Coordinates of C-alpha atoms and ligand atoms in Angstrom, one line a residue:
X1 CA 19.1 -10.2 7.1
X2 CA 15.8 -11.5 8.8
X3 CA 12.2 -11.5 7.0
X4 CA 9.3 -11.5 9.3
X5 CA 6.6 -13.9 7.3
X6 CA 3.4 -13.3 8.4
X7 CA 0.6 -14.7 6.1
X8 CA -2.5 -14.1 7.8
X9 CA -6.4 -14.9 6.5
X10 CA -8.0 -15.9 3.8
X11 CA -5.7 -16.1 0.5
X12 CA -3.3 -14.6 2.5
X13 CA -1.5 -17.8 2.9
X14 CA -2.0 -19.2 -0.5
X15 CA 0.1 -16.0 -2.2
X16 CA 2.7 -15.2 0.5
X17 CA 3.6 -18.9 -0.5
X18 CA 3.7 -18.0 -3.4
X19 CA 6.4 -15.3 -2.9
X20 CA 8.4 -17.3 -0.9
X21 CA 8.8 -19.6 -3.4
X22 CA 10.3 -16.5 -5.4
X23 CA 12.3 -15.5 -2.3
X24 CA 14.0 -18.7 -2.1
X25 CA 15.0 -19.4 -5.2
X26 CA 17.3 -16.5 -5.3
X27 CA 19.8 -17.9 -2.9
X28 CA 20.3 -14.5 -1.0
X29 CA 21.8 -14.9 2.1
X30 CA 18.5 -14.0 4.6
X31 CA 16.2 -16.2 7.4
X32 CA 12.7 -16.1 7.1
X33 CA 11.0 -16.5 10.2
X34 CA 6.8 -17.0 9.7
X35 CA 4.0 -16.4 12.6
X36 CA 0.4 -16.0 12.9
X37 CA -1.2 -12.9 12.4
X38 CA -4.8 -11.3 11.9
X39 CA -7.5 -13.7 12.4
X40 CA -5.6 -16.7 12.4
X41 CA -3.5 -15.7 15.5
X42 CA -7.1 -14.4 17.9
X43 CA -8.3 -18.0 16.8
X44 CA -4.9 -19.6 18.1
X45 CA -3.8 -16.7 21.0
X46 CA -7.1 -14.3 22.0
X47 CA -5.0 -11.3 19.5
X48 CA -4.6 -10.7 16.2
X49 CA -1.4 -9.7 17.2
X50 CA 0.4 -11.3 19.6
X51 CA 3.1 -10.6 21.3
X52 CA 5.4 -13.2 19.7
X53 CA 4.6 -11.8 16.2
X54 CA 5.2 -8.2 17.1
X55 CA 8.5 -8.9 18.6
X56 CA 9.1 -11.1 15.4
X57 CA 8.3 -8.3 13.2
X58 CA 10.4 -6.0 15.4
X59 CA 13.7 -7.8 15.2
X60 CA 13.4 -8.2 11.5
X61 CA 14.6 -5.9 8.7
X62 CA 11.2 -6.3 6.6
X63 CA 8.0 -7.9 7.1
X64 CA 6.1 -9.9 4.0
X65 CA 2.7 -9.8 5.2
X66 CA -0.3 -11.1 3.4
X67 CA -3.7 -10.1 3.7
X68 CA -6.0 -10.5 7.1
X69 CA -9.3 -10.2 8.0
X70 CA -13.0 -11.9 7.5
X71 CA -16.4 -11.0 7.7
X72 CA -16.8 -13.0 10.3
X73 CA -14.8 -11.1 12.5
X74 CA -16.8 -8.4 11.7
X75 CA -18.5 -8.6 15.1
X76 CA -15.7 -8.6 17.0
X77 CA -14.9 -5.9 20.1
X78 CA -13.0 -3.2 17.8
X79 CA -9.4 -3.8 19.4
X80 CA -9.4 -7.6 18.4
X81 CA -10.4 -7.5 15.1
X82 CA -7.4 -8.7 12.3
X83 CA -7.4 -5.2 11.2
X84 CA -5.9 -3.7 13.9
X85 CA -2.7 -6.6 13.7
X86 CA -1.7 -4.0 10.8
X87 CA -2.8 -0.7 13.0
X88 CA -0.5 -2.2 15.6
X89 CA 2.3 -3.1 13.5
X90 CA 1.9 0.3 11.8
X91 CA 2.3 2.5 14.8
X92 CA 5.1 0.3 17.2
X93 CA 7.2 0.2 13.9
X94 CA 6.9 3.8 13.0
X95 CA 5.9 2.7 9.1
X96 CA 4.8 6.2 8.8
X97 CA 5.2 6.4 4.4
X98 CA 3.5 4.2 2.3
X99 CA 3.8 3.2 -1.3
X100 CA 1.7 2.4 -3.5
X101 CA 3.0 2.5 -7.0
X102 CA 0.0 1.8 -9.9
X103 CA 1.8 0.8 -13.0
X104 CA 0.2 -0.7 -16.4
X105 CA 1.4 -3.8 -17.7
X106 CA 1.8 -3.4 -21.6
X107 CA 0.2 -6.9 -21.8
X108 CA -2.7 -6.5 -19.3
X109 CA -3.8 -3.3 -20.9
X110 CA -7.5 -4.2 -21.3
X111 CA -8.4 -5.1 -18.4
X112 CA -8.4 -1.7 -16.9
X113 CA -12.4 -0.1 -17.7
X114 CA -10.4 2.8 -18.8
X115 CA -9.0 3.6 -22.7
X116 CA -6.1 1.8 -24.0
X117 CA -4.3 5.0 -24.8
X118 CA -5.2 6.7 -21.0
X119 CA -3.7 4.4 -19.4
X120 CA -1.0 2.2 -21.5
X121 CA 2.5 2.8 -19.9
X122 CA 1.4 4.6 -16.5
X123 CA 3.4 4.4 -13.6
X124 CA 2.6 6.4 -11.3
X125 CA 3.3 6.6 -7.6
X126 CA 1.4 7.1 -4.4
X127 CA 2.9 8.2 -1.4
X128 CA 0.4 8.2 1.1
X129 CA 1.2 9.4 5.5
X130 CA -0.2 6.6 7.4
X131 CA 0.3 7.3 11.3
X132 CA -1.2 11.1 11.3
X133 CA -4.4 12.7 10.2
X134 CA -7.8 12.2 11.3
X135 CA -7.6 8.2 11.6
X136 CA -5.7 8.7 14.9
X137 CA -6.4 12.5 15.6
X138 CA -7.5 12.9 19.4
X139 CA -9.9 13.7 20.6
X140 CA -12.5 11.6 18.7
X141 CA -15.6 9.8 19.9
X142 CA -19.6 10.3 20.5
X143 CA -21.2 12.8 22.8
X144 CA -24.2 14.9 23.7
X145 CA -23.7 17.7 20.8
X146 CA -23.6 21.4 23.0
X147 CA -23.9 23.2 20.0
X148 CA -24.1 22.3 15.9
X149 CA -26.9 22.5 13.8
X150 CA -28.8 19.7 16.3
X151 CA -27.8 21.4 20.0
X152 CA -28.7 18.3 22.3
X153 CA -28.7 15.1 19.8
X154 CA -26.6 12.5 20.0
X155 CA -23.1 13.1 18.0
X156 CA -19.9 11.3 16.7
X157 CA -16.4 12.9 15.9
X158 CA -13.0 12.7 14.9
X159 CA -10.1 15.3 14.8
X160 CA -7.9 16.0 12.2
X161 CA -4.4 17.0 12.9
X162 CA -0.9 17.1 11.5
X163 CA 2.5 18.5 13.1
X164 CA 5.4 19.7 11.2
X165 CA 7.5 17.5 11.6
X166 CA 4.9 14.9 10.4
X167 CA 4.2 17.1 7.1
X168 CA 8.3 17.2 7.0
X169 CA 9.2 13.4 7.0
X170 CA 6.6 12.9 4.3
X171 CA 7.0 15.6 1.8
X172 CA 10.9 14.5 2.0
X173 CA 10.1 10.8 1.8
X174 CA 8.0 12.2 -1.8
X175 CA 10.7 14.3 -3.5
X176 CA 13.1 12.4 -2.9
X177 CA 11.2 9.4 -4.5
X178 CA 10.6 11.6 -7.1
X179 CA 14.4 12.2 -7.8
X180 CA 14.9 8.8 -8.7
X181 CA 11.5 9.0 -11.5
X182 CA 10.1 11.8 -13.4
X183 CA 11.3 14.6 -10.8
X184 CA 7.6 15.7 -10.2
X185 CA 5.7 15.9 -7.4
X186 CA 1.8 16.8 -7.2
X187 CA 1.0 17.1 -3.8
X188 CA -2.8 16.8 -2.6
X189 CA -4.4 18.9 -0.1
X190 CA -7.5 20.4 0.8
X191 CA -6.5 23.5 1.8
X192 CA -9.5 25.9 0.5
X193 CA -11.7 24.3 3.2
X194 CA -9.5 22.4 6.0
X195 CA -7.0 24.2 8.0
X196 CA -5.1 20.9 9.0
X197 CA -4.2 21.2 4.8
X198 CA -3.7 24.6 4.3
X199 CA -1.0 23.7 6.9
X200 CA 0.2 20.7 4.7
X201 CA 0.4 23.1 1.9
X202 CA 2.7 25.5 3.9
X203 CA 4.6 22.8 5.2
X204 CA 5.3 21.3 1.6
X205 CA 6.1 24.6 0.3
X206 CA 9.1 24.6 2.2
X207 CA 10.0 21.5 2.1
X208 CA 10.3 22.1 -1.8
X209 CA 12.9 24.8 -1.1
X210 CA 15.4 21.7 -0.7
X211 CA 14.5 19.9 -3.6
X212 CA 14.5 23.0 -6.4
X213 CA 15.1 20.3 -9.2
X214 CA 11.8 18.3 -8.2
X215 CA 8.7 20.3 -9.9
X216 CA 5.7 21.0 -7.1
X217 CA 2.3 21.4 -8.0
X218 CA -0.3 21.5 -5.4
X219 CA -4.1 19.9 -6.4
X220 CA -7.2 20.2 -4.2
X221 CA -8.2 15.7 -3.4
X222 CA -11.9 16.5 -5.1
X223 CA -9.6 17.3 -8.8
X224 CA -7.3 15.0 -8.0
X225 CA -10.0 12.0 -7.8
X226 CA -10.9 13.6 -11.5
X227 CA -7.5 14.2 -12.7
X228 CA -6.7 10.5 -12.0
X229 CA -9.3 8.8 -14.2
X230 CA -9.2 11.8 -16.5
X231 CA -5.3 11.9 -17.3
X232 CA -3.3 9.9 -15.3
X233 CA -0.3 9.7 -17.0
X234 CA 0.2 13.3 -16.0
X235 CA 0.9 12.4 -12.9
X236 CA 4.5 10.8 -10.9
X237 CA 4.8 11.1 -7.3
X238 CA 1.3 11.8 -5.2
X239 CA 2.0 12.7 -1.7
X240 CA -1.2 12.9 0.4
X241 CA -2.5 12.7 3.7
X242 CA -3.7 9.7 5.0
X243 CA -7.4 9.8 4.7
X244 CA -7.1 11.4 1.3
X245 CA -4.2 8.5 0.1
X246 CA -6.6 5.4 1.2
X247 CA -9.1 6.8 -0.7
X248 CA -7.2 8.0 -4.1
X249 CA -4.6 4.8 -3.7
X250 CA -7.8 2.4 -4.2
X251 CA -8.6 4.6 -7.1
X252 CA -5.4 4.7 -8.5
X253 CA -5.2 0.5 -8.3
X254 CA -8.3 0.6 -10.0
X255 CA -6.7 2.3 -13.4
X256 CA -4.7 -0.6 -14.0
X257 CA -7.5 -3.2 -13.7
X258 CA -6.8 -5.7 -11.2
X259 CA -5.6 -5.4 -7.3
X260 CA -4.1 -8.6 -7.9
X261 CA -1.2 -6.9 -9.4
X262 CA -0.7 -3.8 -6.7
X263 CA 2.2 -3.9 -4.5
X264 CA 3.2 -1.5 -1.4
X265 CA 5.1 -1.2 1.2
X266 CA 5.0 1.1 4.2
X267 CA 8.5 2.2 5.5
X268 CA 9.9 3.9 8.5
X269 CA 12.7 6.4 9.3
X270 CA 15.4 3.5 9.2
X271 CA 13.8 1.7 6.0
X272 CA 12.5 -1.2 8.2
X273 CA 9.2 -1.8 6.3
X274 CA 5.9 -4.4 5.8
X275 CA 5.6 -5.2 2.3
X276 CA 1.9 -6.8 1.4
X277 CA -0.4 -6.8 -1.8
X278 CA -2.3 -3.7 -1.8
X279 CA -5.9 -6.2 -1.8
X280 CA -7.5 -7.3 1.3
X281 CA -7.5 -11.3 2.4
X282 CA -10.5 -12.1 -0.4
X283 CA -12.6 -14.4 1.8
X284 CA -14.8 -15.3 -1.3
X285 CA -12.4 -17.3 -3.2
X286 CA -9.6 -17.9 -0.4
X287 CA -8.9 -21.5 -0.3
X288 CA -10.0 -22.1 -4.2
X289 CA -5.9 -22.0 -5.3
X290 CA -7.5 -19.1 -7.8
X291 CA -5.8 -15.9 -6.1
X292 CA -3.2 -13.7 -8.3
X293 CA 0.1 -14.2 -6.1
X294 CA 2.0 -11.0 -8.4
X295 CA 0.7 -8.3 -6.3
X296 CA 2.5 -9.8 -3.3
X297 CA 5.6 -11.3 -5.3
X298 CA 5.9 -7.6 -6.3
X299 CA 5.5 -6.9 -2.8
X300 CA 8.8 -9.3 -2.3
X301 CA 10.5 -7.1 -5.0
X302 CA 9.9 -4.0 -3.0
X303 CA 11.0 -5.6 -0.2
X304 CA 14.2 -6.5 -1.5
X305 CA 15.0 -2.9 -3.0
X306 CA 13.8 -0.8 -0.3
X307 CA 14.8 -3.0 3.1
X308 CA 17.4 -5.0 2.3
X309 CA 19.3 -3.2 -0.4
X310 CA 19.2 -6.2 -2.9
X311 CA 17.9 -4.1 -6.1
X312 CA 19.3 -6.2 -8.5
X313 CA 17.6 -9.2 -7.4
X314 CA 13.9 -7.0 -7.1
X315 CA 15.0 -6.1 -11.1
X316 CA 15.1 -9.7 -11.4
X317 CA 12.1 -10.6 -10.0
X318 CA 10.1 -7.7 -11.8
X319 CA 11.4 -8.9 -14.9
X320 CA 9.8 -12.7 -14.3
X321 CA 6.9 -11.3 -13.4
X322 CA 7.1 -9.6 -17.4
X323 CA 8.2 -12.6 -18.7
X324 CA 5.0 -14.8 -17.4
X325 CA 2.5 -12.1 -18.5
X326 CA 4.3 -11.9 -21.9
X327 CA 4.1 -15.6 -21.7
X328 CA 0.1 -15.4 -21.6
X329 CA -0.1 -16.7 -18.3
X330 CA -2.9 -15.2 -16.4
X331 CA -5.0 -15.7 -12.5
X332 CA -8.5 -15.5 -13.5
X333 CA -8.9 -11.9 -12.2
X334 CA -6.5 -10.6 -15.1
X335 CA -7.9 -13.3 -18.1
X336 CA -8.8 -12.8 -20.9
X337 CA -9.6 -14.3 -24.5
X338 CA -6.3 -16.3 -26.3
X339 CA -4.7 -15.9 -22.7
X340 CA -3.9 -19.5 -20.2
X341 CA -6.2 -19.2 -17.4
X342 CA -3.5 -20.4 -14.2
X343 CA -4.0 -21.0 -10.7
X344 CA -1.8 -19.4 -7.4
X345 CA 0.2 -22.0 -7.3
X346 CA 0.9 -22.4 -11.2
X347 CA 1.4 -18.6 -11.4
X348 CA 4.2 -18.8 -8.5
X349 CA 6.1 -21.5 -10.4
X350 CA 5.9 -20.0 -13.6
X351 CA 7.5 -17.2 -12.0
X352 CA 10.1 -18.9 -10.5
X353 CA 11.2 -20.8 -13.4
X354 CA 11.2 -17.7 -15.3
X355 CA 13.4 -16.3 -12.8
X356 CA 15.9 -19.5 -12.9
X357 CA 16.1 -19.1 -17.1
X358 CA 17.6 -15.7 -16.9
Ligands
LIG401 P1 -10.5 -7.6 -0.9 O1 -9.4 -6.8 -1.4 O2 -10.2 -8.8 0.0 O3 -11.4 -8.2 -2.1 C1 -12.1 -7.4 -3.1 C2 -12.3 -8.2 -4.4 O4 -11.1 -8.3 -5.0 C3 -12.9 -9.6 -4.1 O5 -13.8 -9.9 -5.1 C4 -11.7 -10.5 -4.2 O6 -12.0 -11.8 -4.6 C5 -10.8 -9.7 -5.2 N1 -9.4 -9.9 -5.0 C6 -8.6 -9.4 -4.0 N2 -7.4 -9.9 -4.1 C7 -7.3 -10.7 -5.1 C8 -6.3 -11.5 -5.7 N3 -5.0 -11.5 -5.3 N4 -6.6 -12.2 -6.8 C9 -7.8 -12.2 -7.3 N5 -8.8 -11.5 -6.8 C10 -8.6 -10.7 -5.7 O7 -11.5 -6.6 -0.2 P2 -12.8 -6.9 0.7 O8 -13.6 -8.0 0.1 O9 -13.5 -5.6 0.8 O10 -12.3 -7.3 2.1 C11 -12.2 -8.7 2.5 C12 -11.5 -8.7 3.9 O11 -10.2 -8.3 3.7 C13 -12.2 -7.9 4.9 O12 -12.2 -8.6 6.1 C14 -11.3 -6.7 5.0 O13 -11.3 -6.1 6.2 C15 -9.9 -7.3 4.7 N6 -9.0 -6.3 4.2 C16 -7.7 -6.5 4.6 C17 -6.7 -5.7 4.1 C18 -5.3 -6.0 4.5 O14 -5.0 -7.0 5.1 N7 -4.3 -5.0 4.3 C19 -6.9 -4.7 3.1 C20 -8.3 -4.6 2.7 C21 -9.3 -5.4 3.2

């Protein structure tokens, strides 16, 4: 088994440390192999991804990727800026279903902005399409407008789209997730207004056919949005779109209280997958030794379970991760009152010695 470690930006490289710390102290039999990526590889190479990492990444069963990115980047011709190291890796991979699971900690309860009792034992997961939809629909760009409300004015587009067999792969990818948890599925459209997800719907629909012990409901993304900070307990699997799934996975993280904690992964067909925390690289306090390394140590977890078939070991790891919070160890982003405020680095090692006392 190979592991492609690609840190990246910003605390990127302070918390994928972190995990491989974890990683290592589990003896499994796999090579980690790291490379540049993001911002740190267009300062070293001219690309945020170069060659060398992608062929890396290609060769590997799973990718443990960090965060990348920084604002000062931000000027940077579109097809060179970090960002696109994970558009790239995304669409030569085929990592077409991503994962976003939003689960509250018993012990970090209040740190969500919601009630206690809304959100205490949630788990819920997000399964969001991430190659299709209007992000990479064709044709898109700016033109003369020929007709519209302004005939003549200057005008920018994008097209949304989704084939079948798209709609297929990820309503599958859902129920079948769903199997393995509460056996529900809500699936989130927009198909009163957009005929792309009126199509969804349909497609769904008989997708279900196949999965008859998996209950379907179908929820329009505006409810959805509600429904989530309204009751979100009454939800399991989400299967969206992409556009809709960027937006309501940042929403869902939010329940729980910190992205520090998020995980996800984003698989294709043969369950090669990138694993990274579900925040961004954090330029305002990278290099401090303050970042929360769980989200990406849960990322590791995933990693192990989905890619390389090692779920007792994710258990393991999930179950440190319980074990430190339980302790009252806590990344500033998650503290609170009577808690130990930790750094990255103290966090990592309390979860590997957690992990070497079971
Ligand atoms: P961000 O997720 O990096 O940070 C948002 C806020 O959350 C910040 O206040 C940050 O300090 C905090 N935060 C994030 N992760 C944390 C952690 N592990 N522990 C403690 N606090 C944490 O989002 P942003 O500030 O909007 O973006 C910063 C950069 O990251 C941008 O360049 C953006 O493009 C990039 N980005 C990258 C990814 C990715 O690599 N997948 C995702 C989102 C944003």
């Amino acid at each position: 088994m190979k592991i492609a470690v690609l840190p990246g930006d910003g605390i990127g490289t302070e918390i994928v440390a972190e995990a491989v710390k974890v990683l290592e102290v589990l003896d499994l039999n796999f090579e980690m192999e790291s490379a540049l990526v993001g911002g740190a590889a267009y300062e070293a190479h001219g690309h945020p991804l170069p060659e060398a990492t992608l062929k890396l990444a290609k060769d590997s069963d799973a990718i443990l990727f960090g965060a990348v990115g920084d604002w000062k980047y931000d000027k940077l011709d579109r097809p060179l800026r970090p960002e696109q190291a994970i558009l790239g890796l995304r669409k030569n991979l085929g990592l077409f279903a991503n994962f976003r699971p939003a689960i509250c900690y018993e012990q970090l309860v209040d740190a969500s902005s919601l009630k206690p009792e809304l959100i205490a034992g949630l788990d819920i997961l997000i399964i969001r399409e991430l190659t299709g939809d209007i992000y990479f629909g064709q044709p898109r760009g700016r033109r003369t407008a020929v007709d519209g409300h302004f005939p003549g004015a200057e005008e920018a587009f994008d097209t949304m789209r989704y084939s079948r067999p798209e709609i297929e792969r990820i309503a599958r990818v859902a129920f079948e997730a769903a199997r393995k948890r509460g056996k529900k599925v809500t699936s989130v459209d927009k198909a009163n207004v957009l005929e792309t997800f009126q199509f969804w719907k349909d497609v769904v629909i008989d997708v279900h056919k196949d999965y008859q012990d998996v209950e379907l409901e179908h929820m329009y993304v505006d409810n959805a949005a509600m429904q989530l900070v309204k009751k979100p307990k009454a939800f399991d699997v989400i299967v969206t779109g992409n556009m809709f799934g960027d937006i309501l996975s940042d929403e869902a993280s939010m329940l729980t209280g910190s992205i520090g904690m998020l995980p996800s992964a984003s698989l294709n067909s043969s369950n090669q997958g990138l694993y990274e925390p579900s925040h961004g690289s954090a330029p305002d306090i990278a290099g401090k030794g303050v970042a929360n390394p769980l989200a990406t140590i849960l990322s590791a977890a995933m990693m192990l379970r989905f890619s390389l078939n090692q779920d007792e070991s994710a258990k393991r790891i999930e179950a440190a991760v319980q074990k430190v919070l339980e302790q009252g160890l806590r990344t500033p982003d998650i503290y609170s009152e009577g808690t130990t405020k930790v750094g990255t680095s103290q966090m990592g090692d309390a979860v590997v010695k957690a992990l070497s006392a079971q």
